[in-house]
Coordinates of C-alpha atoms in Angstrom, one line a residue:
X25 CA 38.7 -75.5 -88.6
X26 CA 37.7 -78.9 -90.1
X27 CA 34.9 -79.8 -88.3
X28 CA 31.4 -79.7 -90.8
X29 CA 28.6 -77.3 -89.8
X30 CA 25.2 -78.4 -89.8
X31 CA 22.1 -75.8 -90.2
X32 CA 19.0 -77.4 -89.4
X33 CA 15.7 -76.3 -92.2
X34 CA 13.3 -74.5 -90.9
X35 CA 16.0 -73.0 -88.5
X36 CA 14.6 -72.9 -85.1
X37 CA 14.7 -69.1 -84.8
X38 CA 13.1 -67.4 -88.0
X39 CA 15.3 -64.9 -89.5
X40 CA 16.4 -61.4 -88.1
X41 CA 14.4 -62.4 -85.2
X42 CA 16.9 -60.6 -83.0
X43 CA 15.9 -58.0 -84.8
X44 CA 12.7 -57.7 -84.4
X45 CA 10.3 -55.2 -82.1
X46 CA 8.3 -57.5 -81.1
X47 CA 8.8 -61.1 -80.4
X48 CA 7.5 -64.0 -82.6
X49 CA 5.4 -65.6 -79.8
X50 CA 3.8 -68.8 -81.7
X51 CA 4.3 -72.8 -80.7
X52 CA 7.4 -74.5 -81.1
X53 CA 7.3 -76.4 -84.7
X54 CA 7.0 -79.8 -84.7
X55 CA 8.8 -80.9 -87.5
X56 CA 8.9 -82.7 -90.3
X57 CA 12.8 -81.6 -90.9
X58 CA 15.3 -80.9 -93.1
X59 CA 19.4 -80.6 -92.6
X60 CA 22.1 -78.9 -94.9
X61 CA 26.1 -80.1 -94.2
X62 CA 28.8 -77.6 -95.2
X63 CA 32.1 -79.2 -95.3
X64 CA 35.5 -78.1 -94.8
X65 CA 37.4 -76.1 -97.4
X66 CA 40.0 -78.8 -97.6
X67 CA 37.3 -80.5 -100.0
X68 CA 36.8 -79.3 -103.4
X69 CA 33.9 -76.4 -103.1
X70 CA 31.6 -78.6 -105.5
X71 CA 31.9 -81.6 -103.0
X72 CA 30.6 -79.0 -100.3
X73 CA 27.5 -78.7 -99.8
X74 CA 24.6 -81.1 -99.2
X75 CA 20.9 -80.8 -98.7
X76 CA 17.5 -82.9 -97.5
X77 CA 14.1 -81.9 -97.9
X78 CA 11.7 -81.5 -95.1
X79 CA 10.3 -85.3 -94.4
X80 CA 12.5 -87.0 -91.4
X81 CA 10.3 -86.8 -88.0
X82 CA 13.6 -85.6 -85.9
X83 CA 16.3 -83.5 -86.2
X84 CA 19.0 -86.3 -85.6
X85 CA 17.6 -87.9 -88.5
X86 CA 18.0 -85.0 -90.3
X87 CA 21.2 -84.6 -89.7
X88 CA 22.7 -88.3 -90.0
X89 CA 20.8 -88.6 -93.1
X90 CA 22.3 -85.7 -94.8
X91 CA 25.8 -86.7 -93.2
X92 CA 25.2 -89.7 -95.2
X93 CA 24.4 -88.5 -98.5
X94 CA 27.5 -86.4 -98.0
X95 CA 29.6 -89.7 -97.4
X96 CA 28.1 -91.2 -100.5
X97 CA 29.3 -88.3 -102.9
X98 CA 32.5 -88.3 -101.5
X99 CA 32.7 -91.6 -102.0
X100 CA 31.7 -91.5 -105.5
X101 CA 34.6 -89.0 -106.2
X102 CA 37.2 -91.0 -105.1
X103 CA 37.7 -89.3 -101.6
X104 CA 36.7 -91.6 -98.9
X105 CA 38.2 -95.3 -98.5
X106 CA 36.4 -98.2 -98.3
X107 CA 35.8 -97.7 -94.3
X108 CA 33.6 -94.5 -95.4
X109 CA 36.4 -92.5 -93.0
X110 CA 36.2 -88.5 -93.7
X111 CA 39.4 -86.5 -94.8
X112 CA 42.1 -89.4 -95.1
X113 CA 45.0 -90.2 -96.8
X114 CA 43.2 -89.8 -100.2
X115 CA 43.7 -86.2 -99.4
X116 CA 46.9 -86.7 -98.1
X117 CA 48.5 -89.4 -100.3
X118 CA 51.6 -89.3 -98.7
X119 CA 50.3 -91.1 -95.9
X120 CA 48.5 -93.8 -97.5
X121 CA 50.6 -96.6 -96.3
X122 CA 50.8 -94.9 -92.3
X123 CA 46.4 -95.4 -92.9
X124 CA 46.8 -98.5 -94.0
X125 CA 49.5 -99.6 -91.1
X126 CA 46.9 -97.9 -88.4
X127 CA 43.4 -99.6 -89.3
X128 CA 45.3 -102.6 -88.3
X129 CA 44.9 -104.2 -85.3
X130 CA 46.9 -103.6 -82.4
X131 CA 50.4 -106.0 -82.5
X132 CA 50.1 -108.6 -79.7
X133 CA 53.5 -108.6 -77.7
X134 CA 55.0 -112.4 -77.2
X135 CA 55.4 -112.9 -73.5
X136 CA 59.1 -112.9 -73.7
X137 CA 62.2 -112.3 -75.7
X138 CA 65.6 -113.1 -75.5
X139 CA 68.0 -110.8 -74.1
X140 CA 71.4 -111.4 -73.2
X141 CA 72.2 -110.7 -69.2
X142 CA 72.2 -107.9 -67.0
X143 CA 75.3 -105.6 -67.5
X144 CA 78.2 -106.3 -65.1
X145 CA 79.4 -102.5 -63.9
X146 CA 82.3 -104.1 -62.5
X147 CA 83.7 -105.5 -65.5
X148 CA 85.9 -103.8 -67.6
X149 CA 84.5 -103.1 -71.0
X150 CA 88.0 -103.2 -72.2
X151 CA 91.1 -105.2 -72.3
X152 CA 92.5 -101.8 -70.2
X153 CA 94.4 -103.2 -67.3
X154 CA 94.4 -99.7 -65.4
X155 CA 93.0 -99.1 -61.9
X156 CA 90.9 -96.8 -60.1
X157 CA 91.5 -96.4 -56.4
X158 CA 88.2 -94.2 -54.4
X159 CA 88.2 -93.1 -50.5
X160 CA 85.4 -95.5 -48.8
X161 CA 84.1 -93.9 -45.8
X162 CA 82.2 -95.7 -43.2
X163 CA 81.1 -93.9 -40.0
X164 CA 82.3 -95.1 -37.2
X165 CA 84.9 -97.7 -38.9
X166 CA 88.4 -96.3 -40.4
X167 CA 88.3 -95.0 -44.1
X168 CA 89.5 -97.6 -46.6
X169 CA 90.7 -97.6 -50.5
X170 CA 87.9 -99.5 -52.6
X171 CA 90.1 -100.6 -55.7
X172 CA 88.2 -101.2 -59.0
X173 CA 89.0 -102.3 -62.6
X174 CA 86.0 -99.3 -63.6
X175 CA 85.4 -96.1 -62.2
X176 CA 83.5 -95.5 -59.3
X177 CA 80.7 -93.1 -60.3
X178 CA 81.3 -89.3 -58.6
X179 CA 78.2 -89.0 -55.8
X180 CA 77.3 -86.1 -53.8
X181 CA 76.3 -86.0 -50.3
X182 CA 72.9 -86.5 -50.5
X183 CA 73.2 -89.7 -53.6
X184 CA 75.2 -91.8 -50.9
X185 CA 73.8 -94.5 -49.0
X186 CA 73.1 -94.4 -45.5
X187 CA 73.0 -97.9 -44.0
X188 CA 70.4 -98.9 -40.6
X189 CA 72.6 -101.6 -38.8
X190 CA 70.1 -103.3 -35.9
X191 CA 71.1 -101.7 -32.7
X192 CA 72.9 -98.8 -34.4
X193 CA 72.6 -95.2 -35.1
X194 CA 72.0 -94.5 -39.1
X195 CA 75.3 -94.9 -40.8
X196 CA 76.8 -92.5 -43.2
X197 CA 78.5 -93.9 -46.3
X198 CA 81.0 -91.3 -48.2
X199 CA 82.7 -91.8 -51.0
X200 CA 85.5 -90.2 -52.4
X201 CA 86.0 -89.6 -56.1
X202 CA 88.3 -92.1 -58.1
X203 CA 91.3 -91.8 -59.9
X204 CA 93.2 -93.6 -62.4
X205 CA 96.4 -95.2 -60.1
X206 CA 99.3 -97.5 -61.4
X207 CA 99.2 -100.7 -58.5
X208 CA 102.1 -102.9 -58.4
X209 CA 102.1 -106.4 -58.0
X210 CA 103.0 -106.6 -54.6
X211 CA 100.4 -103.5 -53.7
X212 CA 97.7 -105.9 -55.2
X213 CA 98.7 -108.8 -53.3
X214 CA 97.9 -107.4 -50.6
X215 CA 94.7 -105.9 -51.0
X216 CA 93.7 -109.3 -52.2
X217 CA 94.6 -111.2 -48.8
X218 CA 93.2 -108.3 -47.2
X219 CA 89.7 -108.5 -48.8
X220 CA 90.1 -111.8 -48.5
X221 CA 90.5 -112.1 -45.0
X222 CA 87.4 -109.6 -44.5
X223 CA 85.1 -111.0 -46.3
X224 CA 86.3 -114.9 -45.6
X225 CA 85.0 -115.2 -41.8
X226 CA 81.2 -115.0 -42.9
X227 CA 81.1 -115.9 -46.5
X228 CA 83.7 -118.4 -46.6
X229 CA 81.2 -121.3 -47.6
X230 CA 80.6 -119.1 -51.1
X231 CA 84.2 -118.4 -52.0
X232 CA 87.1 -120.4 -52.4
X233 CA 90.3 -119.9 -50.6
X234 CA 92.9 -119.8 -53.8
X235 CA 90.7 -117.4 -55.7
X236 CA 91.6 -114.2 -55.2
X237 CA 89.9 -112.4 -58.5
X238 CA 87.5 -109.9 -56.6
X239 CA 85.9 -107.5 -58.5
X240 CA 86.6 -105.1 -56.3
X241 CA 89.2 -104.6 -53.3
X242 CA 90.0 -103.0 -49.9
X243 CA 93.0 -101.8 -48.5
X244 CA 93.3 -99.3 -45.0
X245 CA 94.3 -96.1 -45.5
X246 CA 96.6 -95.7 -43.2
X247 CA 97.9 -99.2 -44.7
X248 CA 98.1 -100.8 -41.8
X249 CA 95.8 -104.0 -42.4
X250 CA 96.4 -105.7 -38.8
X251 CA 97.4 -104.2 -35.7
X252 CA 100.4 -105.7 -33.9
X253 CA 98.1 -107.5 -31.2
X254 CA 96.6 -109.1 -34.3
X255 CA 99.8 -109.7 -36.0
X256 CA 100.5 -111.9 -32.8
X257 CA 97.9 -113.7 -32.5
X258 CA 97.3 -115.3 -35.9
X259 CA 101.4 -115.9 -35.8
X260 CA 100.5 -117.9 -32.7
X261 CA 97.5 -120.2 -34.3
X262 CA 99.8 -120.5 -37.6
X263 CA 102.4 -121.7 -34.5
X264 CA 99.6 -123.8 -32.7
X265 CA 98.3 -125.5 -35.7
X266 CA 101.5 -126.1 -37.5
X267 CA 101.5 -130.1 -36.7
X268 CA 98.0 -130.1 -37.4
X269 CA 95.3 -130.8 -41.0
X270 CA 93.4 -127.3 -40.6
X271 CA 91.0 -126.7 -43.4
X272 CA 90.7 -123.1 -45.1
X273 CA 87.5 -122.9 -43.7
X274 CA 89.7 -122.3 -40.4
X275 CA 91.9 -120.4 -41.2
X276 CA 91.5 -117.2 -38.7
X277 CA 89.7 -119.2 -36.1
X278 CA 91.5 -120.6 -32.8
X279 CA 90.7 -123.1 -30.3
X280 CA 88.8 -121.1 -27.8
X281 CA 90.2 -122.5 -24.8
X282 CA 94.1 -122.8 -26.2
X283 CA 93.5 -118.9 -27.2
X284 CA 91.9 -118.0 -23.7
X285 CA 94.8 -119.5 -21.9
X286 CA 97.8 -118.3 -24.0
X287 CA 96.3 -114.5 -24.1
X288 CA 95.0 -114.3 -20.5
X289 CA 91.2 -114.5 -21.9
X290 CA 91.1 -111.0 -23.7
X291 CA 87.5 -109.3 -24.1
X292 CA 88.3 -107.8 -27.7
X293 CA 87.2 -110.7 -29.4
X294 CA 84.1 -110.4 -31.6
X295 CA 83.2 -113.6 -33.1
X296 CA 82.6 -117.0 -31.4
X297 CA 81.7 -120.3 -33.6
X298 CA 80.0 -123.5 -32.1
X299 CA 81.3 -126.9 -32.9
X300 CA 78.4 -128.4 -31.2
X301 CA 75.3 -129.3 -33.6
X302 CA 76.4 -127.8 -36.3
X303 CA 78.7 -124.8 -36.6
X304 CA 77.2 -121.4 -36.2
X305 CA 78.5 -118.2 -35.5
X306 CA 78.3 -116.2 -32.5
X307 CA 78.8 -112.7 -31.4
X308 CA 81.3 -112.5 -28.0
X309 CA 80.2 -111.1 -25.3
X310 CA 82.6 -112.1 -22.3
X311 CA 83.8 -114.7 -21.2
X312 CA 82.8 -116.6 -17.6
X313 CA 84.7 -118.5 -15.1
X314 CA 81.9 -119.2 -12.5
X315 CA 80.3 -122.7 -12.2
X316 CA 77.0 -123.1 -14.0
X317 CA 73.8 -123.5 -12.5
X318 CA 71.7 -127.1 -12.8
X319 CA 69.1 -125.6 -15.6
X320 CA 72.5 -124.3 -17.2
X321 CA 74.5 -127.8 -17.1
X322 CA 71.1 -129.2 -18.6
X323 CA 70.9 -126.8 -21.3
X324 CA 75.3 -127.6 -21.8
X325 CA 74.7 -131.5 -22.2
X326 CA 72.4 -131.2 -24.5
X327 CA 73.8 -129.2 -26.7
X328 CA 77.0 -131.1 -26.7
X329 CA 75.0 -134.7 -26.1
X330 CA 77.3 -135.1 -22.7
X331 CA 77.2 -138.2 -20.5
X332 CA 75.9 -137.5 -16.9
X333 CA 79.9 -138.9 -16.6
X334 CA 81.2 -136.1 -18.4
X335 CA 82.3 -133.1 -16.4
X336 CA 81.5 -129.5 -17.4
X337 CA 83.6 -127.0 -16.5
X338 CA 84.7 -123.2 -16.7
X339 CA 85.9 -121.4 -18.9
X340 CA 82.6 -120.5 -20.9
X341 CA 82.0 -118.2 -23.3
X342 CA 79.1 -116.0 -23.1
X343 CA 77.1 -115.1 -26.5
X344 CA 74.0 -113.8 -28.7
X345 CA 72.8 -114.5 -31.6
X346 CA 74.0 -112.5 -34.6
X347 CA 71.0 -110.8 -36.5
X348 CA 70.2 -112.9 -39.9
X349 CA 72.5 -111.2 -42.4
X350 CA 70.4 -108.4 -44.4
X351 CA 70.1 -105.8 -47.0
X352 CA 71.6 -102.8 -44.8
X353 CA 70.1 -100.1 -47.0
X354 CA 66.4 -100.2 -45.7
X355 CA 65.3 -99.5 -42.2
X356 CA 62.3 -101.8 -42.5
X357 CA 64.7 -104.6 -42.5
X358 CA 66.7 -103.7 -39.9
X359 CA 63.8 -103.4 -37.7
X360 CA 62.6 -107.1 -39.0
X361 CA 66.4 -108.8 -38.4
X362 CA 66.4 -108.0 -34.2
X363 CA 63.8 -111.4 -32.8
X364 CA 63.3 -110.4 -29.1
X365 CA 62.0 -114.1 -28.0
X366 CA 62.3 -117.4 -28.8
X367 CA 64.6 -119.8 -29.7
X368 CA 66.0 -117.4 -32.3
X369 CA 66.0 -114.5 -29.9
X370 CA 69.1 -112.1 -30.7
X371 CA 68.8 -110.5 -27.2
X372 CA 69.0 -113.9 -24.8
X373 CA 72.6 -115.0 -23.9
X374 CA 73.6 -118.2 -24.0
X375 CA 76.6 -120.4 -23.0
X376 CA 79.3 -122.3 -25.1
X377 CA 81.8 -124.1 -23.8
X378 CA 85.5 -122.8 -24.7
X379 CA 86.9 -126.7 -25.0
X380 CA 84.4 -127.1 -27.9
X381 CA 84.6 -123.6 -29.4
X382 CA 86.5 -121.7 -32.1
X383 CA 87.4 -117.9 -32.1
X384 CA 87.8 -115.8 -34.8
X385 CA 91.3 -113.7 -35.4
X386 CA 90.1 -110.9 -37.0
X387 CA 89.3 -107.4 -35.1
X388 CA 86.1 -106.3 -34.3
X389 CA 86.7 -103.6 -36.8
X390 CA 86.9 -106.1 -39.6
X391 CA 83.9 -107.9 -38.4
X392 CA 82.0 -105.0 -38.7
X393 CA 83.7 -104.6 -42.9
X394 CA 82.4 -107.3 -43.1
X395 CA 78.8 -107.1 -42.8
X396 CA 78.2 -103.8 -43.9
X397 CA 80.8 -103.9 -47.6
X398 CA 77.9 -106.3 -49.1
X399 CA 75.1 -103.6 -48.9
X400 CA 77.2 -100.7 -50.2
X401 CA 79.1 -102.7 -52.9
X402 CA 74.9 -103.7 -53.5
X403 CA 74.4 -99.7 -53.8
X404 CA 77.3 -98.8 -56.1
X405 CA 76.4 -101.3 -58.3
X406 CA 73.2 -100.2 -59.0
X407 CA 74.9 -96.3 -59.2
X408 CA 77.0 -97.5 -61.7
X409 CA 74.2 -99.0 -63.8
X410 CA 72.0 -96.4 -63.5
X411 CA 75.6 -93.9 -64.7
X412 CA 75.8 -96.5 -67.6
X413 CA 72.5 -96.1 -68.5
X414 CA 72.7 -92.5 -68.5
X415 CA 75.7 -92.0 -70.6
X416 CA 75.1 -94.6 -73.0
X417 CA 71.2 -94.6 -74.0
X418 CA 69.7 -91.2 -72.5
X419 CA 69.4 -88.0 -75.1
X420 CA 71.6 -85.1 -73.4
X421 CA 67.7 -83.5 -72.4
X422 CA 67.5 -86.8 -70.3
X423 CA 70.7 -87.3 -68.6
X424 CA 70.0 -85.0 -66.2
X425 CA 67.2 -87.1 -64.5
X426 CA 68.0 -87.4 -60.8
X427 CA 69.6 -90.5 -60.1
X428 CA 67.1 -91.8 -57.5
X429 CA 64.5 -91.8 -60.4
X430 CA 66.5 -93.3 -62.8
X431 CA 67.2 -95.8 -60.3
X432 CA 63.5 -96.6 -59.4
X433 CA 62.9 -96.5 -63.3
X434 CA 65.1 -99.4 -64.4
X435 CA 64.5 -101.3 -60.9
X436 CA 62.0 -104.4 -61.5
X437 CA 59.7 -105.8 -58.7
X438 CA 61.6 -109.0 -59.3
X439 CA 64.6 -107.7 -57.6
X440 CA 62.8 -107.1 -53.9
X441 CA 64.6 -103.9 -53.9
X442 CA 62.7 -101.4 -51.4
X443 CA 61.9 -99.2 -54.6
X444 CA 60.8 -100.7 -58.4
X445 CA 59.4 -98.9 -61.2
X446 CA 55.1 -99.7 -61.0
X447 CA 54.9 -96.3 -59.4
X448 CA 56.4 -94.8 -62.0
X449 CA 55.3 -96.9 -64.9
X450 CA 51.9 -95.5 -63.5
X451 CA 52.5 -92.2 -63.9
X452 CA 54.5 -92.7 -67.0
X453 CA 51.5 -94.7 -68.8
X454 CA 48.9 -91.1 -68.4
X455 CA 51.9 -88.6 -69.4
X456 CA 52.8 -90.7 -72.4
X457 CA 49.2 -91.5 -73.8
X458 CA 49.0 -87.4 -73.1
X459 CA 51.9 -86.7 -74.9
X460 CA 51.1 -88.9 -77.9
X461 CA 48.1 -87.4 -78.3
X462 CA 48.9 -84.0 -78.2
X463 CA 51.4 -85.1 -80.9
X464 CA 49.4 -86.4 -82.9
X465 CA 46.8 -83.7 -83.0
X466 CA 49.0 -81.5 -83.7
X467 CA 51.0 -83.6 -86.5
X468 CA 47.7 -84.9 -88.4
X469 CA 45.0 -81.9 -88.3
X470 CA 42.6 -83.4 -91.3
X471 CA 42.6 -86.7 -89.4
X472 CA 39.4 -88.1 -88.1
X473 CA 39.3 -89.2 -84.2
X474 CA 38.6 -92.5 -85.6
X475 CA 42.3 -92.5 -87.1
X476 CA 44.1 -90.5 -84.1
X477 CA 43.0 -93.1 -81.5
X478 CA 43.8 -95.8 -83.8
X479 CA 47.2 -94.1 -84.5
X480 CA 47.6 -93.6 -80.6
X481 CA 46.6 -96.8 -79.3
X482 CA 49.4 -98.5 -81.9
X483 CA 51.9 -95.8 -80.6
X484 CA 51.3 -96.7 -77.1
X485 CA 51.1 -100.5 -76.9
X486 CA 53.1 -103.0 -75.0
X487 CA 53.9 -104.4 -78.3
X488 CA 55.4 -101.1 -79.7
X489 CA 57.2 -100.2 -76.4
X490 CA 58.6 -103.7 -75.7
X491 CA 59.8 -103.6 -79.4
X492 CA 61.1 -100.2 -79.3
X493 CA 63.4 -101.2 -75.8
X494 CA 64.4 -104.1 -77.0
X495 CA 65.9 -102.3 -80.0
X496 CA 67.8 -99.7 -77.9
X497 CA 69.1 -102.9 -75.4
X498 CA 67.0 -101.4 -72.7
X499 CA 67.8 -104.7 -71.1
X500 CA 70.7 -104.8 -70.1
X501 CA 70.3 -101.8 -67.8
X502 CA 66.7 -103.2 -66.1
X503 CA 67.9 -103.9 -62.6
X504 CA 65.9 -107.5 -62.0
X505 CA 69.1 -109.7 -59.7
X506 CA 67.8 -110.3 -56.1
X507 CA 70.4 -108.9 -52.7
X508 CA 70.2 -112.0 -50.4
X509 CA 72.6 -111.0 -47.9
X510 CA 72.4 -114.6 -46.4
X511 CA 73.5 -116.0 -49.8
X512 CA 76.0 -113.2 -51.2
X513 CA 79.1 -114.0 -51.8
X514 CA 82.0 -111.4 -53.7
X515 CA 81.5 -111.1 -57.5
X516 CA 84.7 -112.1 -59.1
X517 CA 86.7 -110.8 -62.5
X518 CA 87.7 -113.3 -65.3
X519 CA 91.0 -114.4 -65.1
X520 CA 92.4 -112.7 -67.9
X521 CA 90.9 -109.1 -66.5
X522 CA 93.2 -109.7 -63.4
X523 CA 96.7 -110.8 -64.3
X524 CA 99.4 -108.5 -63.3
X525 CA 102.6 -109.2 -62.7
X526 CA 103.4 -110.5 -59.6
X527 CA 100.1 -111.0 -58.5
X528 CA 98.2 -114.6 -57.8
X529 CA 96.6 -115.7 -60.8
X530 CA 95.2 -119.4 -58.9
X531 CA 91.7 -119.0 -59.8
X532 CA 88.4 -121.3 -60.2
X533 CA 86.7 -118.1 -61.7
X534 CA 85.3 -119.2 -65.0
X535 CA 85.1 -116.0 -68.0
X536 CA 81.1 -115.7 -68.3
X537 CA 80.6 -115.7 -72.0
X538 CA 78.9 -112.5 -72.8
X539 CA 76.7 -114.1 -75.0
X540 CA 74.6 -115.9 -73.1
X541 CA 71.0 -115.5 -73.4
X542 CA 67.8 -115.7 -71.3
X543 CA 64.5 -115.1 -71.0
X544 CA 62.6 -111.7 -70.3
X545 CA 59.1 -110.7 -69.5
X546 CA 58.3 -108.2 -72.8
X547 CA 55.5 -107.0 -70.2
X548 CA 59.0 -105.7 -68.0
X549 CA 60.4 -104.2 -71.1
X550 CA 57.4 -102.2 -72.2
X551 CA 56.5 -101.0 -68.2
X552 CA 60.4 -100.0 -67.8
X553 CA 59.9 -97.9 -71.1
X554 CA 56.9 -96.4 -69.8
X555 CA 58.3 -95.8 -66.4

């Protein structure tokens, strides 16, 4: 032990008083006191023990008075600093300078530092040029390759998503391990035009047309990309529009009402786009033949700012309203994306007319690829950070951290993901201030209290964490890039991480330069540490 012992003079009990037949029964004394300190054996036996005589009213000031004559000779020896701290590094020379560093005051953390940019999973760390081909499985939609410079992380069962489409049943996402495949040129051709043309009918606006440098790509598995129906029809528009400017904008839409007549007004269709006010997409519903009613023809002419000279007739299409484009993986926004009234209702109909409509070529199939690919390509990429994270900074003790912790750990409020790291930074404050101190108990036993909470508040800081992750590069794992479904568009690959012979190489895709800094919150460094 190294804690002193005090023994209060006149003790309170006489001696042997245990002892004795018949108790001592006189008044409690009064006072005036005296106090003798015994120190611990770790000082020299002469430096031991002090003494006062019997004059202080109190037994406090007993005490603290003979605590600090006992200061004042081991101060005199040369054992005590100048702070008048018990048991230090005098004792303990080695640790002279660690004193020193501790009486300090706590480092104050700047409020940001410069990091470079979150990690990319999808870009190859390597000037490898090899491919890894996994099994995408969507229920309810045919299975597809997903085609990736890196490896798709291996997940179980219960680590893949499962995406909440409005008006759906919870959908299942497997995924199939990947394996290193040799692609030719002409294989990845096609899986560009193919992603392409799935992803083109909704984000088209965020992508241009002659850059087919995805980060990632689809092909069927049965490699059939277009049914022979399909195959038809868009040979038909290429036919139709062939004397015609058609932007790339249109490329898999169709005059409504040239379609409808030439293919006998067929009920597959799945996406409608009004050329009134604006161009918006629509989902099909059917389409109508039936004259419209007077509130109906109002509605009509002023949508498409008709003279009362201007006839309105059938054929009509009839539509809703898609629901706003969202993060599939949460069911909270699923349940937010479905408006039941107003002029943004998703459940009224409305009528377009067919003259002044396009239709989109592409099966409802793809359609449905097409919303749903952003949200899981959204999921893997966070998997694959969190697997980077894992294999490249984590101690073999941590790497088996389940991945939904890791992932909440790294995950920054910033991002609007449905899960970030406060609750866990909580949590992860308590157990490390717990663990520090336990540590250092255990690693300086002749230190004072006054020394261990210095010592522990340093080892705890913001400063000292923020400092300590940005030394290890935490950054570039900290998930802190915002999902906006209604702004995504595909992440593209340099050009040089793409070429392959016989493949297209037209691209506007500018190489990022891996240098580039910005900005980051220390506060977000130290609370992903702690979390």
């Amino acid at each position: 032990m190294h804690t002193p012992i005090y023994d209060i003079d006149p003790p309170d009990l006489p001696e042997g008083w245990h002892s004795l037949e018949h108790p001592v029964n006189s008044l409690p004394y009064q006072g005036p006191w005296g106090s003798t300190v015994t120190l611990p054996k770790v000082v020299p036996a002469h430096l031991r023990i002090y003494s006062t005589d019997r004059v202080y009213p109190t037994k406090r000031s007993a005490h603290r008075h003979v605590a600090f004559k006992a200061y004042r000779a081991l101060y005199a020896a040369g054992l005590l600093n100048d702070h008048l701290l018990p048991l230090t590094s005098v004792i303990e020379p080695d640790l002279e300078e660690e004193v020193k560093a501790l009486l300090e005051d706590v480092g104050k953390r700047s409020g940001t530092a410069s990091v470079t940019s979150q990690m990319d999973p999808w870009t190859p760390a390597n000037s490898s040029h090899s491919w890894w081909c996994s099994e995408l499985h969507i229920d309810g939609l045919p299975p597809l390759y997903m085609i990736t410079r890196n490896q798709i992380i291996e997940l179980t069962d219960g680590e893949c998503p499962t995406l909440y489409r409005p008006g759906h049943h919870p959908i299942k996402v497997g995924i199939r391990p990947a394996a290193m495949v040799k692609l030719s040129g002409e294989r990845i051709i096609k899986a560009q035009e193919f992603t392409r043309r799935i992803l083109w009918q909704i984000y088209c606006t965020r992508m241009s047309w002659d850059d087919l440098h995805f980060a990632y790509l689809f092909l069927p598995l049965n490699d059939v990309d277009k049914s022979p129906e399909w195959v038809t029809r868009l040979s038909w528009l290429d036919d139709f529009t062939a004397s015609t400017e058609r932007s790339d904008r249109e490329a898999f839409y169709a005059n409504a009402e040239a379609f409808g007549e030439h293919f006998s007004f067929p009920n597959d269709l799945t996406m409608v786009q009004d050329r009134g006010k604006g161009v918006k997409n629509f989902k099909f519903l059917r389409w109508r033949f039936e004259p419209v009613s007077p509130d109906e023809e109002q509605v009509l002419r002023e949508r498409y700012s008709f003279s009362a000279d201007d006839r309105i007739v059938p054929p009509f299409l009839v539509v809703q309203r898609f629901p706003r484009r969202m993060n599939f993986l949460t069911a909270k926004d699923a349940e937010k994306s479905i408006v039941q009234e107003g002029k943004h209702s998703t459940e009224i109909e409305l009528l377009l007319r067919a003259r002044f409509s396009t239709v989109s070529l592409i099966s409802a199939v793809d359609v449905d690829y097409a919303f749903l690919l952003p949200s899981i390509i959204r999921y893997l990429s966070i998997a694959m950070t969190v697997s980077s994270l894992r294999t490249t900074l984590l101690t073999p003790s941590l790497a088996g951290i389940p991945m939904t912790l890791l992932r909440a750990a790294i995950t920054a409020p910033v991002s609007q993901e449905h899960i970030n790291y406060q609750r866990l930074e909580t949590l992860g404050d308590t157990v490390l201030k717990f663990v520090v101190g336990v540590q250092l108990l255990s690693e300086y036993p002749l230190w004072h209290e006054g020394y261990l909470t210095k010592k522990k508040d340093h080892s705890v800081s913001n400063f000292r964490l923020a400092k300590d992750a940005h030394a290890k590069g935490l950054y570039r794992w900290i998930i802190r890039d915002r999902f906006l479904a209604q702004k995504w568009k595909p992440h593209y690959l340099p050009v040089d991480d793409t070429k392959i012979e016989g493949a297209s190489n037209n691209s506007e895709s500018m190489e990022k330069n891996p240098d580039d800094r910005q900005q980051l919150s220390t506060k977000m460094l130290a609370d992903v540490g702690s979390s």
